[in-house]
Amino acid sequence: MTTNGAGAAERETQRIWRALDGFRIEVPSWGFANTGTRFGKFVQGGAATTIEEKFSDASQVNALTGASPTVALHVLWDLPGGKADVPAIQALEKKYGVKSGSINPNLFQDAEYKFGSIANPSAEIRGNALAHLLDSVEIGRELGSKDVSLWIADGSNYPGTQSIRKRIGFMEEVLAATHAALGENQRMLVEYKPFEPAFYHTDIADWGMALELARRAGPKAKVLVDTGHHYQGTNIEQIVAWLLRLGELGGFHFNDRKYADDDLTLGSIDPYQVFRIFHEILSVEEEERAGVAFMIDQSHNLKGKMEAMVQTVMTAQELFAKAALVDQARLAELQQECRLVEAEECFRGAFWQDVRPVVREWRVARGLPPEPLKALAESGYVEKITQERGSKNARSVSSYA
Ligand code: PSV
Ligand code: MN
């Protein structure tokens, strides 16, 4: 796979294997469920409508890729009974061999949150939002999951209709109270998003706001970067570099997009961007990046859900492997001497390498199928779930359930 001789090829192979051995990416429970667009819902025969089906799907993805042993849970969608559902989830973890990952409170779908949740002018509504956050912390603790991952959908649609400044104070209070409830091994991730569902201002619009709120909440609060939550042209890897430098990068929600928060599969539009992000992560010491959680946040409307998820994890593995090929020492030298073209070639040379043969060898060596998508097709799993779940899905009208 390289032109530099057998020794160099061997070293590159080792770098890839080492990177893949340590690579984990969490799948979202909601990525297996029916979703849609603002204009309609597209039901798939094989979509998961129960938490057991979501665990079953997640465990298949893990068995095929060897990289996804945890599944992110969305509290209202997956634990509608709250803490009372924890034993059922634990039983599913045992049955399917995948663990609960990040716990995602839901502060965006109840009617009372129309004007906001933790930034709502009403103290009563903020109190309800806090109660849900505290429940989520408790659920996370009982499940032994590390991260409570907060996305705050609050904002406003028209200038002058809300006090942006007052709402900062409201959020600070609730986030500090949530942080105070975290167990020893728990963290709180603060996600930002500049648009949608609000379109004039969102209360946590960018990484600066998320960082400041996280810092004020306490040391266990970190920033979560969702790759779909930026304005066009934003240099996401620069944000990543800053957050790494500050020790404040909690993790990622990976997805790809062309226009807004499109939830397209990772690397489908701009694989080079994902490579650049992985490069930033791989260019810091192992301890510094140890706490950075990789998660997928996608819902697939047109592609088959299982196929799209397997394809996503494979793509993530391939792009991570490419990033692992960057010769960091050589690159640092070239950067220091401002040898621009050589530095760029050293960097993108790794991106252009076809790592798939080595990734395939690694899969076989680890007892995994060499071609996960082919193995999925041959397993008959999608046909089986389509048959089993088909009639339920045909009747299904509720979104995300
Ligand atoms: C919002 O767009 C988001 O990125 C948040 O992470 C949610 O939890 C997730 O998508 C699912 O709607
Ligand atoms: Mn997200």
XYZ file of C-alpha atoms and ligand atoms in Angstrom:
414
model
C 0.000 0.000 0.000
C 2.970 2.285 0.001
C 5.835 3.031 -2.321
C 8.418 3.412 0.454
C 9.484 -0.204 0.771
C 8.497 -3.191 2.865
C 9.626 -1.825 6.246
C 7.611 1.354 5.876
C 4.569 -0.597 4.718
C 4.824 -2.816 7.766
C 5.009 0.221 10.069
C 1.978 1.742 8.395
C 0.032 -1.463 8.785
C 0.912 -1.542 12.467
C -0.213 2.061 12.895
C -3.556 1.236 11.325
C -4.098 -1.888 13.406
C -3.241 -0.054 16.598
C -5.608 2.781 15.721
C -8.445 0.383 14.901
C -7.923 -1.641 18.075
C -8.549 1.497 20.100
C -11.347 2.939 17.997
C -14.906 2.954 19.355
C -17.898 4.853 18.068
C -21.303 4.815 19.752
C -24.464 4.225 17.754
C -27.673 6.150 18.517
C -30.818 4.204 19.399
C -32.787 6.691 17.309
C -30.768 5.824 14.216
C -32.662 2.522 14.042
C -36.122 4.054 14.449
C -38.551 5.553 11.971
C -37.904 9.190 11.224
C -38.880 11.636 8.561
C -38.617 15.194 7.411
C -40.694 18.258 8.252
C -42.943 17.199 5.417
C -43.545 13.552 5.994
C -42.524 10.419 7.724
C -40.883 7.533 5.902
C -41.632 4.266 7.571
C -39.251 1.353 6.969
C -40.447 -2.202 7.407
C -37.385 -3.132 9.463
C -37.243 -0.017 11.640
C -37.056 -0.586 15.384
C -40.098 0.482 17.365
C -39.105 -0.951 20.753
C -36.034 -0.558 22.871
C -35.390 -4.289 22.547
C -35.338 -3.970 18.754
C -32.921 -1.052 19.034
C -30.579 -3.102 21.224
C -30.848 -5.999 18.815
C -29.910 -3.767 15.856
C -27.063 -2.124 17.751
C -25.625 -5.495 18.685
C -25.643 -6.569 15.029
C -23.720 -3.428 14.066
C -21.187 -4.171 16.786
C -20.856 -7.805 15.764
C -20.173 -6.772 12.170
C -17.760 -3.915 12.849
C -16.245 -4.621 16.274
C -16.341 -0.908 17.034
C -19.719 -0.085 18.585
C -20.196 -1.743 21.951
C -22.435 1.035 23.299
C -25.731 2.530 22.251
C -26.810 6.089 23.053
C -30.224 6.304 24.683
C -32.728 9.135 24.418
C -34.608 9.213 27.713
C -38.162 9.904 26.578
C -37.937 7.694 23.510
C -36.158 4.774 25.162
C -37.032 4.996 28.850
C -40.544 6.459 28.828
C -40.989 5.138 32.376
C -37.830 6.943 33.522
C -35.791 5.251 36.245
C -38.324 2.437 36.470
C -37.139 1.256 33.046
C -33.529 0.794 34.137
C -33.819 -2.936 35.051
C -35.357 -3.675 31.641
C -32.467 -1.889 29.945
C -29.982 -3.830 32.037
C -31.625 -7.072 30.973
C -31.307 -6.014 27.326
C -27.634 -5.156 27.819
C -27.068 -8.712 29.024
C -29.154 -10.317 26.314
C -27.604 -8.432 23.401
C -24.063 -7.835 24.680
C -24.035 -4.080 24.117
C -24.022 -1.501 26.896
C -25.932 1.710 27.375
C -23.884 4.668 26.271
C -24.627 8.339 26.639
C -27.934 9.316 28.212
C -29.732 12.030 26.276
C -32.358 13.980 28.205
C -35.174 15.299 26.077
C -36.073 18.934 26.674
C -37.506 19.659 23.282
C -40.679 17.786 22.553
C -43.053 18.623 25.397
C -45.510 21.437 24.656
C -44.452 23.276 27.808
C -41.027 23.825 26.244
C -42.443 25.879 23.401
C -40.656 28.976 24.738
C -37.685 27.103 26.125
C -36.710 24.596 28.778
C -33.741 25.567 30.962
C -33.819 29.093 29.504
C -37.589 29.521 29.770
C -38.682 32.733 31.522
C -40.980 30.630 33.725
C -39.259 29.375 36.877
C -41.773 26.548 37.059
C -40.912 25.265 33.580
C -37.200 25.583 34.283
C -37.823 23.555 37.426
C -39.508 20.825 35.388
C -36.581 20.799 32.976
C -34.150 20.482 35.880
C -36.172 17.612 37.326
C -35.854 15.774 34.003
C -32.119 16.454 33.905
C -31.724 15.121 37.436
C -33.698 12.008 36.496
C -31.409 11.548 33.512
C -28.320 11.846 35.733
C -29.800 9.199 38.012
C -30.565 6.914 35.065
C -26.993 7.341 33.829
C -25.611 6.534 37.260
C -27.743 3.407 37.629
C -26.772 2.195 34.181
C -23.098 2.900 34.834
C -22.964 5.155 31.808
C -20.422 7.944 31.738
C -22.039 10.790 29.829
C -25.251 12.710 30.182
C -25.400 14.490 26.866
C -27.386 17.725 26.783
C -28.783 19.324 23.722
C -30.777 22.423 24.600
C -33.166 23.325 21.805
C -34.084 26.665 23.419
C -34.120 29.882 21.465
C -36.418 32.424 19.900
C -37.688 33.192 16.451
C -38.011 36.971 16.500
C -35.734 39.797 17.610
C -36.791 41.520 20.809
C -39.112 38.746 21.949
C -36.787 37.329 24.611
C -33.975 38.628 26.799
C -30.960 36.729 25.532
C -28.930 37.954 28.511
C -31.419 36.882 31.196
C -31.698 33.469 29.620
C -27.940 32.955 30.046
C -28.413 33.321 33.798
C -31.322 30.871 33.785
C -29.204 28.266 32.006
C -26.270 28.775 34.346
C -28.429 27.970 37.348
C -29.924 24.799 35.920
C -26.631 23.510 34.523
C -24.860 24.107 37.842
C -27.599 22.183 39.677
C -27.329 19.345 37.171
C -23.567 19.265 37.519
C -23.871 19.110 41.298
C -25.874 15.880 40.980
C -23.308 14.054 38.802
C -21.742 10.942 40.275
C -18.011 10.485 40.569
C -17.644 8.811 37.181
C -20.203 10.866 35.332
C -19.764 13.775 32.961
C -22.119 16.242 31.421
C -21.676 17.156 27.760
C -22.994 20.455 26.449
C -23.930 20.443 22.759
C -24.338 23.618 20.727
C -26.308 24.411 17.614
C -26.766 27.764 15.866
C -30.137 27.125 14.245
C -33.178 24.839 14.374
C -35.698 24.547 15.833
C -35.281 28.257 16.676
C -34.270 30.501 13.817
C -33.440 33.887 15.313
C -31.329 32.954 18.287
C -30.527 29.672 19.972
C -29.447 29.867 23.596
C -26.347 27.720 23.121
C -25.404 28.651 19.597
C -21.703 27.900 19.325
C -18.689 26.322 20.982
C -17.791 29.506 22.859
C -21.160 29.596 24.572
C -21.103 25.868 25.263
C -17.573 26.126 26.652
C -18.389 29.027 28.937
C -21.548 27.368 30.234
C -19.688 24.091 30.763
C -16.910 25.836 32.664
C -19.345 27.700 34.856
C -21.248 24.478 35.561
C -18.134 22.682 36.815
C -15.162 20.483 35.902
C -17.185 17.462 34.812
C -18.945 19.452 32.113
C -17.358 19.332 28.660
C -18.282 20.473 25.170
C -19.885 18.197 22.604
C -19.269 18.955 18.935
C -22.006 17.831 16.549
C -20.522 18.133 13.074
C -23.897 19.183 11.638
C -24.273 22.115 14.034
C -22.203 24.801 12.357
C -22.561 27.519 9.791
C -21.359 26.708 6.317
C -17.619 26.932 6.012
C -16.879 26.752 9.737
C -13.463 25.275 10.376
C -14.564 22.483 12.709
C -11.104 21.004 13.159
C -9.913 24.349 14.472
C -12.645 24.240 17.127
C -11.513 20.705 17.920
C -7.890 21.850 18.242
C -8.907 24.598 20.673
C -11.079 22.367 22.803
C -8.355 19.726 22.962
C -5.810 22.332 23.951
C -8.120 23.524 26.734
C -8.963 19.996 27.888
C -12.648 20.735 27.299
C -13.553 18.431 24.420
C -16.070 15.901 25.680
C -17.017 14.219 22.452
C -18.647 14.254 19.066
C -21.915 13.650 17.368
C -20.807 12.616 13.917
C -22.893 12.992 10.796
C -22.438 14.746 7.480
C -24.297 17.512 5.772
C -24.455 19.587 2.650
C -26.662 22.443 3.824
C -27.819 22.437 7.440
C -28.200 19.707 10.067
C -28.913 17.177 7.345
C -28.027 14.025 9.318
C -26.419 12.406 6.284
C -24.068 9.502 6.813
C -20.598 10.384 8.028
C -18.142 11.120 5.257
C -20.742 10.962 2.508
C -20.290 14.623 1.521
C -16.926 15.631 2.932
C -14.734 12.735 4.081
C -11.680 15.024 4.127
C -13.253 17.032 6.938
C -13.673 13.928 9.085
C -10.064 13.001 8.333
C -8.959 16.481 9.419
C -10.903 16.185 12.667
C -9.420 12.741 13.388
C -5.981 14.118 12.622
C -6.367 16.804 15.299
C -7.376 14.145 17.782
C -4.535 11.827 16.876
C -2.011 14.628 17.065
C -2.375 14.979 20.844
C -1.030 12.547 23.438
C -3.104 9.450 24.117
C -4.073 10.567 27.657
C -5.330 13.907 26.342
C -7.685 12.271 23.900
C -8.722 9.363 26.103
C -11.888 11.092 27.294
C -13.132 12.138 23.874
C -16.284 10.163 23.093
C -17.137 9.391 19.468
C -20.844 9.064 18.814
C -22.971 8.912 15.713
C -26.004 11.191 15.547
C -27.803 10.376 12.326
C -31.246 9.329 11.248
C -31.532 7.732 7.883
C -34.664 8.513 5.955
C -33.889 6.994 2.583
C -31.116 4.463 3.158
C -31.849 1.223 4.983
C -31.186 1.901 8.645
C -29.006 -1.124 9.322
C -27.021 -0.707 6.135
C -26.510 3.004 6.769
C -25.308 2.416 10.319
C -22.856 -0.309 9.326
C -21.638 1.847 6.442
C -21.152 4.770 8.844
C -19.096 2.795 11.337
C -16.977 1.344 8.510
C -16.387 4.812 7.096
C -15.389 6.097 10.507
C -12.917 3.235 10.886
C -11.440 3.881 7.441
C -11.069 7.618 7.985
C -9.554 7.075 11.420
C -7.109 4.618 9.870
C -6.159 7.186 7.230
C -5.585 9.821 9.906
C -3.372 7.350 11.765
C -1.154 7.202 8.664
C -0.092 10.831 8.908
C 3.590 10.857 9.767
C 3.292 13.240 12.711
C 7.014 13.715 13.247
C 7.696 14.477 9.596
C 4.696 16.792 9.403
C 5.837 18.720 12.471
C 9.262 19.240 10.854
C 7.777 20.465 7.600
C 5.388 22.791 9.426
C 8.222 24.192 11.500
C 10.215 24.978 8.358
C 7.127 26.292 6.560
C 7.646 23.901 3.654
C 4.061 24.326 2.635
C 3.620 22.073 -0.348
C 5.595 19.250 1.233
C 3.607 19.592 4.464
C 0.347 19.538 2.575
C 1.427 16.519 0.543
C 2.531 14.674 3.687
C -0.891 15.394 5.196
C -3.147 14.652 2.293
C -0.964 11.803 1.093
C -2.362 9.876 4.067
C -5.882 10.833 3.089
C -5.408 9.557 -0.442
C -4.114 6.134 0.594
C -6.532 3.283 0.131
C -6.524 1.761 3.595
C -9.346 -0.661 2.892
C -7.130 -3.720 2.234
C -5.366 -3.259 5.585
C -8.655 -2.593 7.394
C -9.991 -5.806 5.865
C -6.962 -7.761 7.122
C -7.455 -6.272 10.571
C -11.113 -7.337 10.555
C -10.190 -10.918 9.715
C -7.454 -10.987 12.360
C -9.984 -9.828 14.942
C -12.525 -12.467 13.963
C -14.769 -9.957 12.208
C -16.228 -10.266 8.729
C -13.845 -8.763 6.141
C -16.716 -6.929 4.475
C -19.339 -5.955 7.039
C -21.918 -4.726 4.502
C -21.660 -7.943 2.526
C -21.870 -9.951 5.741
C -24.978 -7.997 6.736
C -26.590 -8.739 3.389
C -25.693 -12.435 3.621
C -26.860 -12.761 7.218
C -30.495 -12.236 6.259
C -30.900 -9.989 9.340
C -32.557 -7.142 7.453
C -35.044 -9.510 5.791
C -35.763 -11.113 9.147
C -36.501 -7.854 10.965
C -38.477 -6.553 8.017
C -40.669 -9.620 8.196
C -40.998 -9.558 11.971
C -41.551 -5.811 12.325
C -43.235 -5.068 9.010
C -46.864 -5.123 10.071
C -46.147 -3.042 13.190
C -44.359 -0.464 11.077
C -47.122 -0.348 8.508
C -49.475 0.702 11.311
C -46.927 3.084 12.833
C -47.786 6.746 12.778
C -45.745 8.124 15.661
C -42.389 9.613 14.799
C -39.136 8.524 16.423
C -40.890 5.846 18.485
C -30.302 17.897 17.634
O -30.240 18.266 16.306
C -29.464 16.674 17.915
O -28.204 16.815 17.319
C -29.325 16.409 19.402
O -28.110 15.780 19.683
C -30.448 15.468 19.659
O -30.325 14.760 20.855
C -30.370 14.600 18.438
O -30.062 15.517 17.377
C -31.571 13.760 18.124
O -32.643 14.546 17.698
Mn -26.441 15.913 18.104
